[in-house]
Amino acid sequence: EPEVTQTPSHQVTQMGQEVILRCVPISNHLYFYWYRQILGQKVEFLVSFYNNEISEKSEIFDDQFSVERPDGSNFTLKIRSTKLEDSAMYFCASSGPNRGQGAKETQYFGPGTRLLVL
Amino acid sequence: QQQVKQSPQSLIVQKGGIPIINCAYENTAFDYFPWYQQFPGKGPALLIAIRPDVSEKKEGRFTISFNKSAKQFSLHIMDSQPGDSATYFCAAKDSGGSNYKLTFGKGTLLTVNP
């Protein structure tokens, strides 16, 4: 069964450093998302991406964050200058091809990257 | 208004019991309500989803009940098993625009004792 993959599984970085989190969405999916989950809290939407541009972003997704689809398979989240409060689990998700509303809505999540900022 | 309120925060049942997790929302533009199951250290996995034109949906041992007028929906797990022990999140999607972002509830930690 196709799945979303993410690398690395864990990342430790110093405050102020740049990090890039990588995701490979399901191959025929067209909609891509990043969410984050601070330990013990709910999953929060960060950004959605379609047709090579951001379709929506949350208040959390400030100028320190950026997303990119550098090639046909990868989807990346960059944090330019990490802060302590960026420590969280970051999940990539993707949803369907343009084959009806159901396919577009059904989001499949990757296993996440646990980011720890020291 | 974008919030989804989920309760209880945690729930302990015996094997074979029927845990019920409840969610409520205010935004009448929400039109898709999935439930996700998350095991420790893993990503959320889609369990079952419902739309507001349906009052109930069953998939295996999992049932969603939906009350559109009350703006509430709930997950029932029939014949619960220790392997069902996980965190369950309800979520909702806004019908507006072409974006499919999900708004999640705070989660319910379910423990099923043998």
PDB file of C-alpha atoms in Angstrom:
ATOM      1  CA  GLU A   1       0.000   0.000   0.000  1.00  0.00           C
ATOM      2  CA  PRO A   2       1.377   3.438  -0.910  1.00  0.00           C
ATOM      3  CA  GLU A   3       2.484   5.564   2.013  1.00  0.00           C
ATOM      4  CA  VAL A   4       3.896   8.964   2.851  1.00  0.00           C
ATOM      5  CA  THR A   5       7.509   8.849   3.982  1.00  0.00           C
ATOM      6  CA  GLN A   6       9.458  11.442   5.941  1.00  0.00           C
ATOM      7  CA  THR A   7      13.115  12.009   6.703  1.00  0.00           C
ATOM      8  CA  PRO A   8      14.785  12.337   9.079  1.00  0.00           C
ATOM      9  CA  SER A   9      12.781  10.613  11.797  1.00  0.00           C
ATOM     10  CA  HIS A  10      14.545  12.713  14.446  1.00  0.00           C
ATOM     11  CA  GLN A  11      16.432  15.990  14.182  1.00  0.00           C
ATOM     12  CA  VAL A  12      18.248  17.830  16.941  1.00  0.00           C
ATOM     13  CA  THR A  13      19.411  21.362  16.198  1.00  0.00           C
ATOM     14  CA  GLN A  14      20.656  24.452  17.938  1.00  0.00           C
ATOM     15  CA  MET A  15      18.459  27.517  18.235  1.00  0.00           C
ATOM     16  CA  GLY A  16      18.967  29.815  15.258  1.00  0.00           C
ATOM     17  CA  GLN A  17      19.991  27.040  12.877  1.00  0.00           C
ATOM     18  CA  GLU A  18      18.150  26.180   9.680  1.00  0.00           C
ATOM     19  CA  VAL A  19      16.473  22.827   9.289  1.00  0.00           C
ATOM     20  CA  ILE A  20      14.898  21.142   6.288  1.00  0.00           C
ATOM     21  CA  LEU A  21      12.353  18.431   6.805  1.00  0.00           C
ATOM     22  CA  ARG A  22      11.705  16.162   3.866  1.00  0.00           C
ATOM     23  CA  CYS A  23       8.642  14.282   2.724  1.00  0.00           C
ATOM     24  CA  VAL A  24       7.805  12.008  -0.162  1.00  0.00           C
ATOM     25  CA  PRO A  25       4.027  12.118  -0.656  1.00  0.00           C
ATOM     26  CA  ILE A  26       2.024   9.327  -2.252  1.00  0.00           C
ATOM     27  CA  SER A  27       2.989   9.342  -5.908  1.00  0.00           C
ATOM     28  CA  ASN A  28      -0.275  10.324  -7.616  1.00  0.00           C
ATOM     29  CA  HIS A  29      -1.363  12.810  -4.969  1.00  0.00           C
ATOM     30  CA  LEU A  30      -1.616  16.486  -5.815  1.00  0.00           C
ATOM     31  CA  TYR A  31      -2.348  18.165  -2.467  1.00  0.00           C
ATOM     32  CA  PHE A  32       0.336  18.415   0.191  1.00  0.00           C
ATOM     33  CA  TYR A  33       0.270  19.562   3.783  1.00  0.00           C
ATOM     34  CA  TRP A  34       2.449  20.125   6.787  1.00  0.00           C
ATOM     35  CA  TYR A  35       1.077  19.815  10.303  1.00  0.00           C
ATOM     36  CA  ARG A  36       2.811  19.917  13.631  1.00  0.00           C
ATOM     37  CA  GLN A  37       2.095  18.389  17.019  1.00  0.00           C
ATOM     38  CA  ILE A  38       3.692  19.740  20.147  1.00  0.00           C
ATOM     39  CA  LEU A  39       4.177  16.942  22.674  1.00  0.00           C
ATOM     40  CA  GLY A  40       0.861  15.919  24.209  1.00  0.00           C
ATOM     41  CA  GLN A  41      -1.162  18.430  22.224  1.00  0.00           C
ATOM     42  CA  LYS A  42      -3.387  18.345  19.186  1.00  0.00           C
ATOM     43  CA  VAL A  43      -2.283  18.229  15.588  1.00  0.00           C
ATOM     44  CA  GLU A  44      -2.136  21.763  14.122  1.00  0.00           C
ATOM     45  CA  PHE A  45      -2.289  22.768  10.474  1.00  0.00           C
ATOM     46  CA  LEU A  46       0.688  24.698   9.149  1.00  0.00           C
ATOM     47  CA  VAL A  47       0.365  24.952   5.380  1.00  0.00           C
ATOM     48  CA  SER A  48      -1.238  23.423   2.324  1.00  0.00           C
ATOM     49  CA  PHE A  49       0.319  23.305  -1.132  1.00  0.00           C
ATOM     50  CA  TYR A  50      -1.212  22.654  -4.530  1.00  0.00           C
ATOM     51  CA  ASN A  51      -0.128  23.295  -8.085  1.00  0.00           C
ATOM     52  CA  ASN A  52       3.285  24.514  -6.943  1.00  0.00           C
ATOM     53  CA  GLU A  53       2.007  27.198  -4.642  1.00  0.00           C
ATOM     54  CA  ILE A  54       0.760  27.664  -1.105  1.00  0.00           C
ATOM     55  CA  SER A  55      -3.038  27.458  -0.991  1.00  0.00           C
ATOM     56  CA  GLU A  56      -3.408  28.288   2.697  1.00  0.00           C
ATOM     57  CA  LYS A  57      -1.188  28.854   5.697  1.00  0.00           C
ATOM     58  CA  SER A  58      -1.859  29.226   9.396  1.00  0.00           C
ATOM     59  CA  GLU A  59      -0.720  31.951  11.783  1.00  0.00           C
ATOM     60  CA  ILE A  60       2.069  29.623  12.907  1.00  0.00           C
ATOM     61  CA  PHE A  61       3.537  29.587   9.388  1.00  0.00           C
ATOM     62  CA  ASP A  62       5.403  32.887   9.571  1.00  0.00           C
ATOM     63  CA  ASP A  63       8.312  34.201   7.496  1.00  0.00           C
ATOM     64  CA  GLN A  64      10.666  31.706   9.124  1.00  0.00           C
ATOM     65  CA  PHE A  65       8.874  28.861   7.384  1.00  0.00           C
ATOM     66  CA  SER A  66       8.879  27.953   3.723  1.00  0.00           C
ATOM     67  CA  VAL A  67       7.819  24.984   1.633  1.00  0.00           C
ATOM     68  CA  GLU A  68       9.045  23.713  -1.662  1.00  0.00           C
ATOM     69  CA  ARG A  69       8.460  20.912  -4.098  1.00  0.00           C
ATOM     70  CA  PRO A  70      11.915  20.817  -5.667  1.00  0.00           C
ATOM     71  CA  ASP A  71      11.197  17.891  -7.957  1.00  0.00           C
ATOM     72  CA  GLY A  72       8.375  15.543  -8.844  1.00  0.00           C
ATOM     73  CA  SER A  73       8.551  13.524  -5.664  1.00  0.00           C
ATOM     74  CA  ASN A  74       9.819  15.532  -2.679  1.00  0.00           C
ATOM     75  CA  PHE A  75       8.025  18.112  -0.561  1.00  0.00           C
ATOM     76  CA  THR A  76      10.110  20.025   1.969  1.00  0.00           C
ATOM     77  CA  LEU A  77       9.526  22.269   4.971  1.00  0.00           C
ATOM     78  CA  LYS A  78      12.321  24.686   5.832  1.00  0.00           C
ATOM     79  CA  ILE A  79      12.624  26.558   9.089  1.00  0.00           C
ATOM     80  CA  ARG A  80      15.199  29.303   8.585  1.00  0.00           C
ATOM     81  CA  SER A  81      16.112  30.189  12.139  1.00  0.00           C
ATOM     82  CA  THR A  82      14.747  27.698  14.626  1.00  0.00           C
ATOM     83  CA  LYS A  83      13.355  28.733  17.982  1.00  0.00           C
ATOM     84  CA  LEU A  84      12.910  26.654  21.124  1.00  0.00           C
ATOM     85  CA  GLU A  85       9.142  26.666  20.579  1.00  0.00           C
ATOM     86  CA  ASP A  86       9.581  25.016  17.171  1.00  0.00           C
ATOM     87  CA  SER A  87      10.293  21.748  18.993  1.00  0.00           C
ATOM     88  CA  ALA A  88       7.505  19.430  17.912  1.00  0.00           C
ATOM     89  CA  MET A  89       6.614  16.481  15.740  1.00  0.00           C
ATOM     90  CA  TYR A  90       6.137  17.605  12.152  1.00  0.00           C
ATOM     91  CA  PHE A  91       3.832  15.582   9.939  1.00  0.00           C
ATOM     92  CA  CYS A  92       3.589  15.686   6.197  1.00  0.00           C
ATOM     93  CA  ALA A  93       0.323  14.618   4.598  1.00  0.00           C
ATOM     94  CA  SER A  94      -0.963  14.256   1.088  1.00  0.00           C
ATOM     95  CA  SER A  95      -4.314  13.770  -0.566  1.00  0.00           C
ATOM     96  CA  GLY A  96      -5.653  12.464  -3.734  1.00  0.00           C
ATOM     97  CA  PRO A  97      -5.606  12.892  -7.397  1.00  0.00           C
ATOM     98  CA  ASN A  98      -8.324  15.032  -8.967  1.00  0.00           C
ATOM     99  CA  ARG A  99     -10.764  12.153  -9.075  1.00  0.00           C
ATOM    100  CA  GLY A 100     -13.601  13.456  -6.983  1.00  0.00           C
ATOM    101  CA  GLN A 101     -14.050  15.218  -3.685  1.00  0.00           C
ATOM    102  CA  GLY A 102     -13.450  12.119  -1.581  1.00  0.00           C
ATOM    103  CA  ALA A 103      -9.986  11.497  -2.964  1.00  0.00           C
ATOM    104  CA  LYS A 104      -8.940  15.103  -2.424  1.00  0.00           C
ATOM    105  CA  GLU A 105     -10.213  15.152   1.151  1.00  0.00           C
ATOM    106  CA  THR A 106      -8.698  11.899   2.355  1.00  0.00           C
ATOM    107  CA  GLN A 107      -5.360  12.842   3.835  1.00  0.00           C
ATOM    108  CA  TYR A 108      -2.657  10.294   4.495  1.00  0.00           C
ATOM    109  CA  PHE A 109      -0.051  11.188   7.074  1.00  0.00           C
ATOM    110  CA  GLY A 110       3.601  10.285   7.224  1.00  0.00           C
ATOM    111  CA  PRO A 111       5.287   8.954  10.378  1.00  0.00           C
ATOM    112  CA  GLY A 112       6.605  12.391  11.296  1.00  0.00           C
ATOM    113  CA  THR A 113       9.920  14.066  12.083  1.00  0.00           C
ATOM    114  CA  ARG A 114      10.571  14.802  15.721  1.00  0.00           C
ATOM    115  CA  LEU A 115      12.398  18.140  15.875  1.00  0.00           C
ATOM    116  CA  LEU A 116      14.175  19.169  19.041  1.00  0.00           C
ATOM    117  CA  VAL A 117      15.602  22.680  19.236  1.00  0.00           C
ATOM    118  CA  LEU A 118      18.171  23.233  21.984  1.00  0.00           C
TER     119      LEU A 118
ATOM    120  CA  GLN B   1     -15.411  29.192  15.443  1.00  0.00           C
ATOM    121  CA  GLN B   2     -12.812  27.017  13.724  1.00  0.00           C
ATOM    122  CA  GLN B   3     -12.423  24.850  16.830  1.00  0.00           C
ATOM    123  CA  VAL B   4     -13.392  21.239  17.226  1.00  0.00           C
ATOM    124  CA  LYS B   5     -13.970  20.331  20.873  1.00  0.00           C
ATOM    125  CA  GLN B   6     -13.262  16.747  21.832  1.00  0.00           C
ATOM    126  CA  SER B   7     -14.057  14.826  25.001  1.00  0.00           C
ATOM    127  CA  PRO B   8     -13.109  13.029  27.117  1.00  0.00           C
ATOM    128  CA  GLN B   9      -9.395  13.714  27.304  1.00  0.00           C
ATOM    129  CA  SER B  10      -8.771  10.123  28.383  1.00  0.00           C
ATOM    130  CA  LEU B  11     -10.833   6.974  28.649  1.00  0.00           C
ATOM    131  CA  ILE B  12     -10.232   3.562  30.173  1.00  0.00           C
ATOM    132  CA  VAL B  13     -12.422   0.577  29.307  1.00  0.00           C
ATOM    133  CA  GLN B  14     -12.269  -3.155  29.740  1.00  0.00           C
ATOM    134  CA  LYS B  15     -11.816  -5.461  26.774  1.00  0.00           C
ATOM    135  CA  GLY B  16     -15.165  -5.893  25.040  1.00  0.00           C
ATOM    136  CA  GLY B  17     -16.458  -2.523  26.228  1.00  0.00           C
ATOM    137  CA  ILE B  18     -17.753   0.209  23.937  1.00  0.00           C
ATOM    138  CA  PRO B  19     -15.779   3.423  24.350  1.00  0.00           C
ATOM    139  CA  ILE B  20     -17.491   6.545  23.020  1.00  0.00           C
ATOM    140  CA  ILE B  21     -15.569   9.679  22.078  1.00  0.00           C
ATOM    141  CA  ASN B  22     -17.455  12.890  21.410  1.00  0.00           C
ATOM    142  CA  CYS B  23     -16.721  15.950  19.310  1.00  0.00           C
ATOM    143  CA  ALA B  24     -18.574  19.210  18.820  1.00  0.00           C
ATOM    144  CA  TYR B  25     -18.110  22.076  16.396  1.00  0.00           C
ATOM    145  CA  GLU B  26     -19.502  25.546  15.703  1.00  0.00           C
ATOM    146  CA  ASN B  27     -18.565  26.155  12.084  1.00  0.00           C
ATOM    147  CA  THR B  28     -21.543  25.129   9.939  1.00  0.00           C
ATOM    148  CA  ALA B  29     -19.291  25.253   6.875  1.00  0.00           C
ATOM    149  CA  PHE B  30     -17.530  22.085   7.998  1.00  0.00           C
ATOM    150  CA  ASP B  31     -18.527  19.351   5.570  1.00  0.00           C
ATOM    151  CA  TYR B  32     -16.212  16.404   6.175  1.00  0.00           C
ATOM    152  CA  PHE B  33     -15.426  14.786   9.521  1.00  0.00           C
ATOM    153  CA  PRO B  34     -12.683  12.164   9.726  1.00  0.00           C
ATOM    154  CA  TRP B  35     -11.415  10.265  12.751  1.00  0.00           C
ATOM    155  CA  TYR B  36      -7.745   9.460  13.064  1.00  0.00           C
ATOM    156  CA  GLN B  37      -6.012   6.867  15.227  1.00  0.00           C
ATOM    157  CA  GLN B  38      -2.487   7.552  16.439  1.00  0.00           C
ATOM    158  CA  PHE B  39      -0.122   5.130  18.149  1.00  0.00           C
ATOM    159  CA  PRO B  40       2.861   6.496  20.094  1.00  0.00           C
ATOM    160  CA  GLY B  41       5.621   7.716  17.793  1.00  0.00           C
ATOM    161  CA  LYS B  42       3.516   7.253  14.664  1.00  0.00           C
ATOM    162  CA  GLY B  43       1.572   9.533  12.371  1.00  0.00           C
ATOM    163  CA  PRO B  44      -2.221   9.780  12.518  1.00  0.00           C
ATOM    164  CA  ALA B  45      -3.930   7.065  10.466  1.00  0.00           C
ATOM    165  CA  LEU B  46      -7.358   7.607   8.961  1.00  0.00           C
ATOM    166  CA  LEU B  47      -9.914   5.372  10.623  1.00  0.00           C
ATOM    167  CA  ILE B  48     -13.304   6.397   9.294  1.00  0.00           C
ATOM    168  CA  ALA B  49     -14.954   9.572   7.988  1.00  0.00           C
ATOM    169  CA  ILE B  50     -18.463  10.944   7.578  1.00  0.00           C
ATOM    170  CA  ARG B  51     -20.274  13.780   5.839  1.00  0.00           C
ATOM    171  CA  PRO B  52     -23.156  15.759   7.389  1.00  0.00           C
ATOM    172  CA  ASP B  53     -25.778  14.289   5.051  1.00  0.00           C
ATOM    173  CA  VAL B  54     -25.410  10.916   6.790  1.00  0.00           C
ATOM    174  CA  SER B  55     -26.371  10.221  10.428  1.00  0.00           C
ATOM    175  CA  GLU B  56     -24.325   7.079  10.919  1.00  0.00           C
ATOM    176  CA  LYS B  57     -21.482   5.229   9.261  1.00  0.00           C
ATOM    177  CA  LYS B  58     -20.004   1.854  10.195  1.00  0.00           C
ATOM    178  CA  GLU B  59     -16.731   0.316   9.195  1.00  0.00           C
ATOM    179  CA  GLY B  60     -15.984  -2.914  10.976  1.00  0.00           C
ATOM    180  CA  ARG B  61     -16.041  -2.271  14.721  1.00  0.00           C
ATOM    181  CA  PHE B  62     -15.945   1.505  14.303  1.00  0.00           C
ATOM    182  CA  THR B  63     -19.109   3.603  14.025  1.00  0.00           C
ATOM    183  CA  ILE B  64     -19.531   7.349  13.645  1.00  0.00           C
ATOM    184  CA  SER B  65     -22.802   8.889  14.773  1.00  0.00           C
ATOM    185  CA  PHE B  66     -23.518  12.367  13.428  1.00  0.00           C
ATOM    186  CA  ASN B  67     -26.065  14.874  14.737  1.00  0.00           C
ATOM    187  CA  LYS B  68     -26.139  17.792  12.321  1.00  0.00           C
ATOM    188  CA  SER B  69     -28.632  19.913  14.264  1.00  0.00           C
ATOM    189  CA  ALA B  70     -26.588  19.601  17.461  1.00  0.00           C
ATOM    190  CA  LYS B  71     -23.302  19.977  15.565  1.00  0.00           C
ATOM    191  CA  GLN B  72     -21.917  16.931  17.296  1.00  0.00           C
ATOM    192  CA  PHE B  73     -20.428  13.654  16.191  1.00  0.00           C
ATOM    193  CA  SER B  74     -19.045  10.677  18.045  1.00  0.00           C
ATOM    194  CA  LEU B  75     -16.933   7.581  17.539  1.00  0.00           C
ATOM    195  CA  HIS B  76     -18.021   4.251  18.991  1.00  0.00           C
ATOM    196  CA  ILE B  77     -15.683   1.274  19.117  1.00  0.00           C
ATOM    197  CA  MET B  78     -17.566  -2.008  19.429  1.00  0.00           C
ATOM    198  CA  ASP B  79     -15.990  -4.982  21.196  1.00  0.00           C
ATOM    199  CA  SER B  80     -12.875  -2.959  22.025  1.00  0.00           C
ATOM    200  CA  GLN B  81      -9.549  -4.765  22.174  1.00  0.00           C
ATOM    201  CA  PRO B  82      -6.235  -3.955  23.888  1.00  0.00           C
ATOM    202  CA  GLY B  83      -4.815  -3.283  20.399  1.00  0.00           C
ATOM    203  CA  ASP B  84      -7.260  -0.368  20.091  1.00  0.00           C
ATOM    204  CA  SER B  85      -5.341   1.445  22.822  1.00  0.00           C
ATOM    205  CA  ALA B  86      -4.219   4.647  21.090  1.00  0.00           C
ATOM    206  CA  THR B  87      -4.985   8.345  20.849  1.00  0.00           C
ATOM    207  CA  TYR B  88      -8.028   9.180  18.750  1.00  0.00           C
ATOM    208  CA  PHE B  89      -8.504  12.532  17.065  1.00  0.00           C
ATOM    209  CA  CYS B  90     -11.614  13.892  15.481  1.00  0.00           C
ATOM    210  CA  ALA B  91     -11.158  16.466  12.739  1.00  0.00           C
ATOM    211  CA  ALA B  92     -13.160  18.623  10.390  1.00  0.00           C
ATOM    212  CA  LYS B  93     -12.722  20.221   6.999  1.00  0.00           C
ATOM    213  CA  ASP B  94     -14.219  23.531   5.862  1.00  0.00           C
ATOM    214  CA  SER B  95     -16.200  23.440   2.639  1.00  0.00           C
ATOM    215  CA  GLY B  96     -14.875  26.815   1.525  1.00  0.00           C
ATOM    216  CA  GLY B  97     -12.366  27.232  -1.275  1.00  0.00           C
ATOM    217  CA  SER B  98     -10.105  24.584  -2.724  1.00  0.00           C
ATOM    218  CA  ASN B  99      -8.181  23.982   0.458  1.00  0.00           C
ATOM    219  CA  TYR B 100      -8.615  20.724   2.338  1.00  0.00           C
ATOM    220  CA  LYS B 101      -6.916  21.577   5.613  1.00  0.00           C
ATOM    221  CA  LEU B 102      -8.098  19.701   8.670  1.00  0.00           C
ATOM    222  CA  THR B 103      -8.883  21.195  12.068  1.00  0.00           C
ATOM    223  CA  PHE B 104      -8.242  18.634  14.792  1.00  0.00           C
ATOM    224  CA  GLY B 105      -9.692  18.094  18.222  1.00  0.00           C
ATOM    225  CA  LYS B 106      -7.320  17.769  21.172  1.00  0.00           C
ATOM    226  CA  GLY B 107      -7.397  13.982  21.163  1.00  0.00           C
ATOM    227  CA  THR B 108      -8.598  11.209  23.464  1.00  0.00           C
ATOM    228  CA  LEU B 109      -6.177   8.731  24.953  1.00  0.00           C
ATOM    229  CA  LEU B 110      -7.984   5.390  25.006  1.00  0.00           C
ATOM    230  CA  THR B 111      -6.748   2.512  27.124  1.00  0.00           C
ATOM    231  CA  VAL B 112      -8.388  -0.882  26.721  1.00  0.00           C
ATOM    232  CA  ASN B 113      -7.486  -3.207  29.573  1.00  0.00           C
ATOM    233  CA  PRO B 114      -7.274  -6.962  28.939  1.00  0.00           C
TER     234      PRO B 114
END
